[in-house]
Coordinates of C-alpha atoms in Angstrom, one line a residue:
M1 CA 0.0 0.0 0.0
K2 CA 1.5 3.3 -1.1
G3 CA -0.6 5.6 1.1
L4 CA 0.2 6.7 4.7
A5 CA -1.8 3.7 5.9
A6 CA 1.3 1.7 5.1
S7 CA 2.9 3.2 8.2
L8 CA 0.1 1.9 10.4
G9 CA 0.5 -1.3 12.4
T10 CA -1.9 -4.0 13.6
P11 CA -2.8 -2.1 16.8
D12 CA -3.9 0.9 14.7
F13 CA -6.2 -1.2 12.5
I14 CA -7.7 -2.9 15.6
I15 CA -8.4 0.4 17.2
I16 CA -9.9 1.8 13.9
G17 CA -12.2 -1.3 13.8
I18 CA -13.2 -1.1 17.4
Y19 CA -14.0 2.7 17.1
F20 CA -16.3 2.2 14.2
V21 CA -18.0 -0.8 15.8
V22 CA -18.6 1.3 18.9
L23 CA -19.9 4.2 16.8
I24 CA -22.3 1.9 14.9
G25 CA -23.4 0.4 18.2
I26 CA -24.2 3.8 19.6
A27 CA -26.0 4.7 16.4
C28 CA -28.2 1.7 16.6
Y29 CA -28.9 2.2 20.3
V30 CA -29.8 5.8 19.8
S31 CA -32.1 4.9 16.9
F32 CA -33.8 2.1 19.0
V33 CA -34.2 4.4 22.0
Q34 CA -35.7 7.1 19.8
R35 CA -38.3 4.6 18.5
R36 CA -39.1 3.5 22.0
R37 CA -39.5 7.1 23.1
S38 CA -41.3 8.6 20.2
G39 CA -43.1 11.0 22.4
E40 CA -39.9 12.8 23.4
N41 CA -38.9 16.0 21.7
L42 CA -35.5 17.5 21.7
F43 CA -35.1 21.2 21.0
L44 CA -32.5 23.9 20.9
A45 CA -31.9 25.6 24.2
Q46 CA -33.0 29.0 22.8
H47 CA -32.1 32.0 24.9
S48 CA -30.5 29.8 27.6
L49 CA -26.8 29.9 26.6
G50 CA -24.2 31.5 28.9
W51 CA -21.0 33.1 27.8
A52 CA -18.8 30.0 28.1
S53 CA -21.2 27.8 26.1
I54 CA -21.4 30.5 23.4
G55 CA -17.7 30.9 23.1
L56 CA -17.0 27.1 23.1
N57 CA -19.8 26.4 20.6
M58 CA -18.6 29.0 18.2
W59 CA -15.0 27.8 18.4
G60 CA -16.1 24.2 18.1
T61 CA -18.1 25.1 14.9
N62 CA -15.1 26.9 13.5
V63 CA -12.4 24.4 14.5
G64 CA -12.9 21.2 12.7
P65 CA -10.8 18.4 11.1
S66 CA -10.8 20.3 7.8
L67 CA -9.2 23.3 9.6
L68 CA -6.5 21.1 11.2
I69 CA -5.4 19.6 7.9
A70 CA -5.6 22.9 6.0
S71 CA -3.8 25.0 8.7
A72 CA -0.9 22.6 8.9
S73 CA -0.6 22.7 5.1
I74 CA -0.3 26.5 5.0
G75 CA 2.0 26.5 8.0
Y76 CA 4.3 24.1 6.1
T77 CA 4.5 26.4 3.1
T78 CA 4.3 30.0 4.5
G79 CA 4.6 30.0 8.3
I80 CA 2.2 31.9 10.5
V81 CA 1.0 34.5 7.9
A82 CA -2.3 32.4 7.7
G83 CA -2.7 33.3 11.4
N84 CA -4.3 36.5 10.2
F85 CA -7.4 34.4 9.4
S86 CA -7.6 33.7 13.2
W87 CA -6.1 36.7 14.8
Y88 CA -7.4 39.4 12.5
A89 CA -10.8 37.9 13.1
F90 CA -11.0 39.6 16.5
V91 CA -12.1 42.8 14.8
F92 CA -15.1 41.2 13.2
I93 CA -16.0 39.2 16.3
L94 CA -15.9 42.5 18.1
M95 CA -18.4 43.8 15.4
L96 CA -20.6 40.8 16.0
G97 CA -20.7 41.5 19.8
L98 CA -21.1 45.2 19.8
V99 CA -22.8 46.1 16.5
F100 CA -24.7 43.0 15.2
A101 CA -25.7 41.1 18.4
P102 CA -27.6 44.0 20.0
R103 CA -29.7 44.3 16.8
Y104 CA -30.2 40.5 16.4
L105 CA -31.3 40.0 20.0
G106 CA -33.3 43.2 19.9
A107 CA -35.3 41.9 17.0
R108 CA -36.0 38.6 18.9
V109 CA -35.3 36.3 16.0
S110 CA -34.1 32.7 15.7
T111 CA -32.5 32.9 12.2
L112 CA -30.8 35.6 10.2
P113 CA -33.2 35.2 7.2
E114 CA -35.9 36.0 9.7
F115 CA -34.1 39.1 10.9
M116 CA -33.6 40.4 7.3
G117 CA -37.2 39.4 6.6
K118 CA -38.5 41.7 9.4
R119 CA -36.4 44.5 8.0
F120 CA -37.0 44.1 4.2
G121 CA -39.9 41.8 3.8
H122 CA -40.8 38.2 2.8
T123 CA -38.9 38.2 -0.6
T124 CA -35.7 39.0 1.1
R125 CA -36.2 36.3 3.6
N126 CA -36.8 33.8 0.8
L127 CA -33.7 34.9 -1.1
L128 CA -31.6 34.5 2.0
A129 CA -33.0 31.0 2.5
W130 CA -31.7 30.1 -1.0
Y131 CA -28.4 31.9 -0.3
T132 CA -28.1 29.9 2.9
L133 CA -28.8 26.7 1.0
I134 CA -26.1 27.4 -1.6
T135 CA -23.7 28.4 1.1
I136 CA -24.2 25.1 3.0
L137 CA -23.7 23.2 -0.2
I138 CA -20.5 24.9 -1.1
S139 CA -18.8 26.1 2.1
W140 CA -19.8 23.3 4.5
L141 CA -20.8 20.2 2.4
S142 CA -18.6 20.3 -0.7
L143 CA -15.5 21.7 1.0
G144 CA -15.9 19.2 3.9
L145 CA -16.4 16.4 1.4
F146 CA -13.3 17.5 -0.5
A147 CA -11.2 17.5 2.8
G148 CA -12.5 14.1 3.7
G149 CA -11.7 12.8 0.2
L150 CA -8.2 14.3 0.5
L151 CA -7.7 12.5 3.8
V152 CA -8.8 9.1 2.4
R153 CA -6.7 9.6 -0.7
Q154 CA -3.6 10.3 1.5
L155 CA -4.3 7.3 3.6
L156 CA -5.0 4.7 0.9
D157 CA -3.6 6.2 -2.3
V158 CA -6.9 5.8 -4.1
P159 CA -8.4 8.1 -6.9
M160 CA -10.0 11.2 -5.6
W161 CA -13.4 10.3 -7.0
L162 CA -13.4 7.0 -5.2
A163 CA -12.3 8.7 -1.9
I164 CA -15.1 11.3 -2.2
V165 CA -17.8 8.8 -3.0
A166 CA -16.6 6.6 -0.2
M167 CA -16.9 9.5 2.3
M168 CA -20.4 10.3 1.1
L169 CA -21.5 6.7 1.3
L170 CA -20.1 6.4 4.8
A171 CA -21.9 9.6 5.8
G172 CA -25.1 8.4 4.2
F173 CA -24.8 5.0 6.0
F174 CA -24.4 6.6 9.5
T175 CA -27.2 9.0 8.8
A176 CA -29.5 6.2 7.7
A177 CA -28.6 4.1 10.7
G178 CA -29.2 6.9 13.1
G179 CA -25.4 7.6 13.3
L180 CA -25.8 11.3 12.9
K181 CA -27.2 11.5 16.4
A182 CA -24.4 9.2 17.7
I183 CA -21.8 11.4 16.1
A184 CA -23.5 14.5 17.6
Y185 CA -23.2 12.9 21.0
T186 CA -19.5 12.1 20.6
N187 CA -18.6 15.3 18.7
V188 CA -17.5 17.2 21.7
F189 CA -15.3 14.4 22.8
Q190 CA -13.8 14.1 19.3
M191 CA -13.0 17.8 19.1
I192 CA -11.4 17.8 22.5
L193 CA -9.3 14.9 21.5
L194 CA -8.3 16.5 18.2
I195 CA -7.3 19.7 20.0
A196 CA -5.4 17.7 22.6
V197 CA -3.6 15.8 19.8
S198 CA -2.6 19.1 18.2
F199 CA -1.2 20.3 21.5
Y200 CA 0.7 17.0 22.0
L201 CA 2.0 17.2 18.4
V202 CA 3.5 20.6 19.2
I203 CA 5.1 19.4 22.4
I204 CA 6.7 16.2 21.0
G205 CA 7.5 18.0 17.7
L206 CA 9.4 20.8 19.5
S207 CA 11.2 18.1 21.6
K208 CA 12.1 16.3 18.4
I209 CA 13.6 19.3 16.6
G210 CA 15.3 20.7 19.7
G211 CA 13.0 23.4 21.1
V212 CA 11.5 26.8 20.2
H213 CA 14.9 28.4 19.5
V214 CA 15.6 25.8 16.8
L215 CA 12.1 26.2 15.4
Y216 CA 12.7 29.9 15.0
T217 CA 16.3 29.9 13.7
H218 CA 16.1 27.0 11.3
T219 CA 13.0 28.3 9.4
P220 CA 12.9 31.2 7.0
A221 CA 12.6 34.6 8.8
T222 CA 9.4 35.4 6.8
Y223 CA 7.7 32.4 8.5
W224 CA 7.3 34.6 11.6
N225 CA 5.7 37.6 9.9
L226 CA 2.0 38.2 9.9
F227 CA 2.4 40.9 7.2
L228 CA 4.4 40.0 4.1
P229 CA 5.7 42.6 1.6
A230 CA 3.2 44.0 -1.0
H231 CA 5.0 42.2 -3.8
D232 CA 4.7 38.8 -2.1
R233 CA 2.7 36.5 -4.3
R234 CA 1.4 34.3 -1.5
Y235 CA -0.2 36.7 1.0
P236 CA 0.8 40.3 0.4
W237 CA -0.2 42.6 3.3
P238 CA -2.7 44.7 1.2
A239 CA -4.6 41.6 0.3
I240 CA -4.8 40.6 4.0
L241 CA -5.7 44.1 5.2
L242 CA -8.4 44.8 2.6
G243 CA -9.6 41.4 1.6
Y244 CA -10.0 39.4 4.8
P245 CA -12.6 41.9 6.3
I246 CA -15.0 40.9 3.6
M247 CA -14.9 37.3 4.6
G248 CA -14.6 38.3 8.3
V249 CA -17.9 40.2 8.2
W250 CA -19.7 37.4 6.3
F251 CA -18.4 34.5 8.4
W252 CA -18.5 36.0 11.9
C253 CA -21.4 38.4 11.6
T254 CA -23.9 36.9 9.0
E255 CA -23.3 33.2 8.8
Q256 CA -26.1 31.3 10.5
S257 CA -24.0 28.5 11.9
M258 CA -21.6 30.9 13.6
V259 CA -24.1 33.4 14.8
Q260 CA -26.6 30.8 16.1
S261 CA -25.0 30.5 19.5
V262 CA -25.3 34.3 20.0
L263 CA -28.9 34.2 19.0
G264 CA -29.5 31.6 21.8
A265 CA -27.9 33.8 24.5
K266 CA -29.7 34.3 27.8
N267 CA -29.3 38.1 27.3
L268 CA -27.1 40.6 25.4
R269 CA -24.5 40.7 28.2
Q270 CA -23.9 36.9 28.0
G271 CA -23.8 37.1 24.2
Q272 CA -21.2 39.9 24.2
L273 CA -19.1 38.1 26.9
G274 CA -19.4 34.9 24.7
T275 CA -18.1 36.7 21.6
N276 CA -15.2 38.1 23.7
F277 CA -14.4 34.6 24.9
I278 CA -14.1 33.2 21.4
G279 CA -11.8 36.1 20.6
W280 CA -9.4 34.9 23.3
L281 CA -9.8 31.3 22.1
K282 CA -8.9 32.2 18.6
I283 CA -5.4 33.1 19.8
L284 CA -4.8 29.4 20.3
D285 CA -5.4 28.6 16.6
V286 CA -1.8 29.6 15.6
P287 CA 0.1 27.5 18.1
L288 CA -2.3 24.5 18.0
F289 CA -3.0 24.3 14.2
I290 CA -0.4 26.3 12.2
I291 CA 2.8 25.6 14.2
P292 CA 2.5 21.8 13.6
G293 CA 2.9 22.6 9.9
V294 CA 6.0 24.6 10.6
I295 CA 7.4 21.7 12.7
C296 CA 6.6 19.3 9.9
Y297 CA 8.6 21.6 7.6
L298 CA 11.7 21.0 9.7
L299 CA 11.2 17.3 10.2
Y300 CA 10.0 16.4 6.7
P301 CA 11.3 19.3 4.4
H302 CA 10.7 17.4 1.1
L303 CA 7.0 16.6 1.2
S304 CA 5.7 16.4 -2.3
N305 CA 2.2 17.5 -1.1
P306 CA 2.1 20.0 1.8
D307 CA -1.6 19.1 2.3
A308 CA -0.3 15.8 3.9
A309 CA 1.7 17.7 6.6
Y310 CA -0.7 17.0 9.4
L311 CA -1.1 13.3 8.7
T312 CA 2.6 12.9 8.1
L313 CA 3.4 14.4 11.5
V314 CA 0.8 12.1 13.2
T315 CA 2.1 8.9 11.5
G316 CA 5.7 10.0 12.1
L317 CA 5.6 11.0 15.7
F318 CA 2.8 9.0 17.4
P319 CA 3.2 5.4 18.6
A320 CA 1.3 2.5 17.2
G321 CA -2.3 2.4 18.3
M322 CA -2.5 6.2 18.8
K323 CA -2.0 6.7 15.1
G324 CA -5.1 4.7 14.3
L325 CA -7.1 6.4 17.0
I326 CA -6.3 9.9 15.7
I327 CA -7.0 8.9 12.1
V328 CA -10.3 7.3 12.8
V329 CA -11.4 10.3 14.9
L330 CA -10.5 12.6 12.0
I331 CA -12.6 10.4 9.6
A332 CA -15.5 10.2 12.1
A333 CA -15.5 13.9 12.7
L334 CA -15.5 14.6 8.9
V335 CA -18.3 12.1 8.4
G336 CA -20.2 13.8 11.1
N337 CA -19.7 17.2 9.4
I338 CA -20.8 15.8 6.1
G339 CA -23.9 14.2 7.6
S340 CA -24.8 17.3 9.5
S341 CA -24.4 19.4 6.3
L342 CA -26.7 17.0 4.4
N343 CA -29.3 17.3 7.2
S344 CA -29.0 21.1 7.1
V345 CA -29.6 21.1 3.3
S346 CA -32.7 19.0 3.8
T347 CA -33.9 21.2 6.7
V348 CA -33.4 24.5 5.0
F349 CA -35.0 23.4 1.8
T350 CA -38.1 21.7 3.3
I351 CA -38.9 24.2 6.1
D352 CA -37.7 27.6 4.7
I353 CA -38.4 27.0 1.0
Y354 CA -40.7 24.0 0.3
V355 CA -43.2 24.6 3.1
E356 CA -42.8 28.3 3.5
K357 CA -43.0 29.2 -0.2
Y358 CA -44.5 26.3 -2.3
R359 CA -46.5 23.9 -0.1
P360 CA -47.7 25.5 3.1
S361 CA -50.3 22.7 3.6
A362 CA -47.8 19.9 3.0
T363 CA -48.4 16.8 5.2
T364 CA -45.6 15.4 7.3
S365 CA -45.1 12.5 4.9
E366 CA -44.8 14.9 2.0
V367 CA -42.2 17.0 3.9
I368 CA -40.2 13.9 4.7
R369 CA -40.4 12.7 1.1
A370 CA -39.2 16.1 -0.1
G371 CA -36.4 16.0 2.4
R372 CA -35.2 12.6 1.2
Y373 CA -35.2 13.8 -2.4
V374 CA -33.3 17.0 -1.7
T375 CA -30.8 15.0 0.4
I376 CA -30.0 12.7 -2.5
A377 CA -29.8 15.7 -4.8
G378 CA -27.6 17.6 -2.4
A379 CA -25.3 14.6 -2.1
A380 CA -25.0 14.3 -5.9
V381 CA -24.4 18.0 -6.4
S382 CA -21.8 18.1 -3.6
I383 CA -19.9 15.1 -5.1
G384 CA -19.7 17.0 -8.4
M385 CA -18.6 20.2 -6.7
A386 CA -16.0 18.4 -4.5
L387 CA -14.5 16.9 -7.7
A388 CA -14.5 20.3 -9.3
I389 CA -12.7 21.8 -6.3
D390 CA -10.1 19.1 -6.7
R391 CA -9.4 20.4 -10.2
I392 CA -8.4 23.8 -8.9
K393 CA -4.7 24.3 -9.7
G394 CA -2.0 26.3 -8.1
L395 CA -3.6 26.5 -4.6
N396 CA -3.0 24.4 -1.5
L397 CA -5.9 23.2 0.7
F398 CA -6.0 26.3 2.9
D399 CA -6.0 28.6 -0.1
V400 CA -8.7 26.6 -1.8
F401 CA -11.0 27.0 1.2
Q402 CA -10.3 30.7 1.5
S403 CA -10.6 31.5 -2.2
V404 CA -13.9 29.6 -2.6
L405 CA -15.4 31.4 0.5
G406 CA -14.0 34.7 -0.8
F407 CA -16.3 34.7 -3.7
L408 CA -19.4 33.8 -1.6
A409 CA -18.8 36.6 1.0
P410 CA -19.1 40.0 -0.9
P411 CA -22.9 39.9 -1.5
M412 CA -23.9 38.8 2.0
S413 CA -21.4 41.2 3.7
A414 CA -22.7 44.2 1.6
A415 CA -26.4 43.2 2.2
F416 CA -26.0 43.0 6.0
L417 CA -23.7 46.0 6.5
F418 CA -25.8 48.4 4.5
G419 CA -29.1 46.8 5.7
I420 CA -28.1 47.3 9.3
L421 CA -26.0 50.5 9.3
W422 CA -27.6 52.6 6.5
K423 CA -31.3 53.4 7.1
R424 CA -31.7 54.5 3.4
T425 CA -31.1 50.9 2.2
T426 CA -34.1 49.6 0.4
A427 CA -35.5 46.1 -0.1
L428 CA -35.0 46.3 -3.8
A429 CA -31.3 47.1 -3.3
V430 CA -30.7 44.2 -0.9
N431 CA -32.6 41.8 -3.2
T432 CA -30.6 42.9 -6.2
V433 CA -27.4 42.3 -4.4
L434 CA -28.5 38.9 -3.2
T435 CA -29.5 37.9 -6.8
L436 CA -27.6 39.7 -9.5
G437 CA -24.7 40.4 -7.1
T438 CA -24.3 36.8 -6.1
L439 CA -24.4 35.6 -9.8
F440 CA -21.7 38.1 -10.7
S441 CA -19.5 37.3 -7.7
V442 CA -19.8 33.5 -8.2
G443 CA -19.3 34.0 -11.9
V444 CA -16.0 35.8 -11.3
G445 CA -15.0 33.0 -8.9
V446 CA -15.7 30.4 -11.6
L447 CA -13.5 32.3 -14.0
Y448 CA -10.7 32.7 -11.5
L449 CA -10.7 29.2 -10.2
W450 CA -11.5 27.1 -13.3
V451 CA -11.9 28.8 -16.6
F452 CA -8.8 31.1 -16.4
P453 CA -7.0 29.8 -13.3
S454 CA -4.7 32.2 -11.6
A455 CA -1.9 29.6 -11.8
L456 CA -1.9 30.0 -15.6
Y457 CA -3.0 33.6 -15.8
P458 CA -0.9 35.6 -13.4
A459 CA -2.6 38.9 -14.3
W460 CA -5.4 38.1 -11.8
P461 CA -5.1 40.0 -8.5
H462 CA -4.8 38.0 -5.3
F463 CA -8.1 36.3 -4.5
L464 CA -8.5 38.4 -1.3
L465 CA -8.1 41.6 -3.2
L466 CA -10.5 40.3 -5.7
S467 CA -13.0 39.7 -2.9
F468 CA -12.5 43.3 -1.8
Y469 CA -13.1 44.6 -5.3
L470 CA -16.3 42.6 -5.6
F471 CA -17.4 44.0 -2.3
C472 CA -16.9 47.5 -3.6
V473 CA -19.0 46.6 -6.6
M474 CA -21.8 45.2 -4.3
S475 CA -21.6 48.4 -2.2
A476 CA -21.9 50.7 -5.2
L477 CA -24.8 48.6 -6.5
T478 CA -26.6 48.9 -3.1
V479 CA -26.2 52.6 -2.9
V480 CA -27.2 53.3 -6.6
V481 CA -30.3 51.1 -6.4
S482 CA -31.3 52.5 -3.0
L483 CA -31.0 56.1 -4.2
A484 CA -32.8 55.3 -7.4
D485 CA -35.7 53.4 -5.8
K486 CA -38.4 56.0 -5.3
T487 CA -41.2 53.6 -4.6
H488 CA -39.8 51.9 -1.5
A489 CA -42.0 51.9 1.7
P490 CA -40.4 53.4 4.8
L491 CA -38.5 50.8 6.8
H492 CA -37.8 50.8 10.5
A493 CA -34.3 50.2 11.7
A494 CA -33.7 47.1 13.8
P495 CA -34.2 47.7 17.5
V496 CA -31.1 47.7 19.7
S497 CA -31.4 45.6 22.9
G498 CA -28.9 47.5 25.0
R499 CA -25.4 48.8 25.5
P500 CA -22.3 46.9 26.7
D501 CA -21.5 47.2 30.4
R502 CA -18.1 48.0 31.9
L503 CA -17.0 44.4 32.2
V504 CA -17.7 43.8 28.5
V505 CA -15.9 46.9 27.5
G506 CA -12.9 46.2 29.7
L507 CA -12.5 42.6 28.4
W508 CA -12.6 43.9 24.8
V509 CA -10.1 46.6 25.5
G510 CA -7.8 44.0 27.1
L511 CA -8.2 41.7 24.0
C512 CA -7.5 44.6 21.6
V513 CA -4.3 45.4 23.5
V514 CA -3.1 41.8 23.4
M515 CA -3.9 41.4 19.7
V516 CA -2.0 44.6 18.8
G517 CA 0.9 43.3 20.9
L518 CA 0.9 40.1 18.9
Y519 CA 0.9 41.9 15.6
V520 CA 3.8 44.1 16.7
F521 CA 5.8 41.0 17.9
F522 CA 5.2 38.9 14.9
N523 CA 6.4 41.3 12.3
G524 CA 9.7 42.7 11.1
H525 CA 11.5 39.3 11.2

């Protein structure tokens, strides 16, 4: 066997087998108990979350196996410059806590389409439901499936199409067997284990190379700069400074899966403390997830594929048995993410589109049938999209993730920023941005990634700068349409639920000071 699985021993395969048997057993048990207790109803703990739960839930949503693999890859090739995607995020998490959260909680909504629907009407809510569906298909399902296929390909040295189909079938099997609930029950344990593994990787990796001093002195000096020169082709500082905010606003302030925990806060104070907490937690992303890639660069400097950095480090440094445990947890977590995304696609379509728009009187059996059909369709579409993502040339795994998201972000960021901060924004302007703007932004992305790939056509600007330019186009479109729309009805601004207290302000000031200090320290090397 040519893949990394060749380095696994008998104890590893035994542990992999036991883990899957236990997972299947839990799935069957959960399914059986659910049938026996059909009268029970589980619900989201709406408006009951404290600051710790909010911060940990948001970090757990953000930190997944895909991020571990991708961060080690970019750390291997460029050092900590990708830490901007974690550390620069504090600005937009701050915006979520102090600008967006008071309005979301003041409007007393459960979803962001519902919030925009209250502001701009039913058509906007419906458009956002479709936008959310597309976002889940691309950013969560297809990219997660691609990362899972990449993992299986690295392990077994099989064709990508076979690896992707295998991951989808595995996710479908667990979902059909009730395994989605089992994975949900074990997801917290799996993420804690993966985070502990990354911490252990850093410790034993540093020990292996000779310590922090060796790590610093035996790597290129540019590996320790958060801002690279403007002429750098990988991550020039203007691209980071201008381009990341577009993704930052979209991901941290308007993405339902990230904002959901804040919407469930007990009150505004707990929501704002929770957002501050994840701001502190994001500091850990660089040492836990990017530094392993830098360590791998020193231990294995001639990797043909940097995307294999994380698994190479795991199989090279961990003892027999533990390798198998980590690999199976990675696969199980990815399967859980894929299964959850499939479920989200089905839920969004059946509840927010099928029932809300087309069949308000649909029976339960009709809704279930529609959900099954859309799940199959979503699986087929995501397989095709994952294979298309695999055809992107000239970008590593981390850059693939960020570039794809960079073309989804501009319309949503413009719609929410203007919709919340500019009272003159009209429903027609927001709807135009969400339709024509999205088609234009995604169309540019298709040209950049596939038709005229940047690897072959260097005239393209950096994908982060391109995201910024697209946002400027979306902003101009919003302003022009709003000013030209003379027939709009007066709209009320979203109510604000309150102001931050002294503790919230103090903690945010402290975090800002720490982050500025980190940016000063990790530059000029």
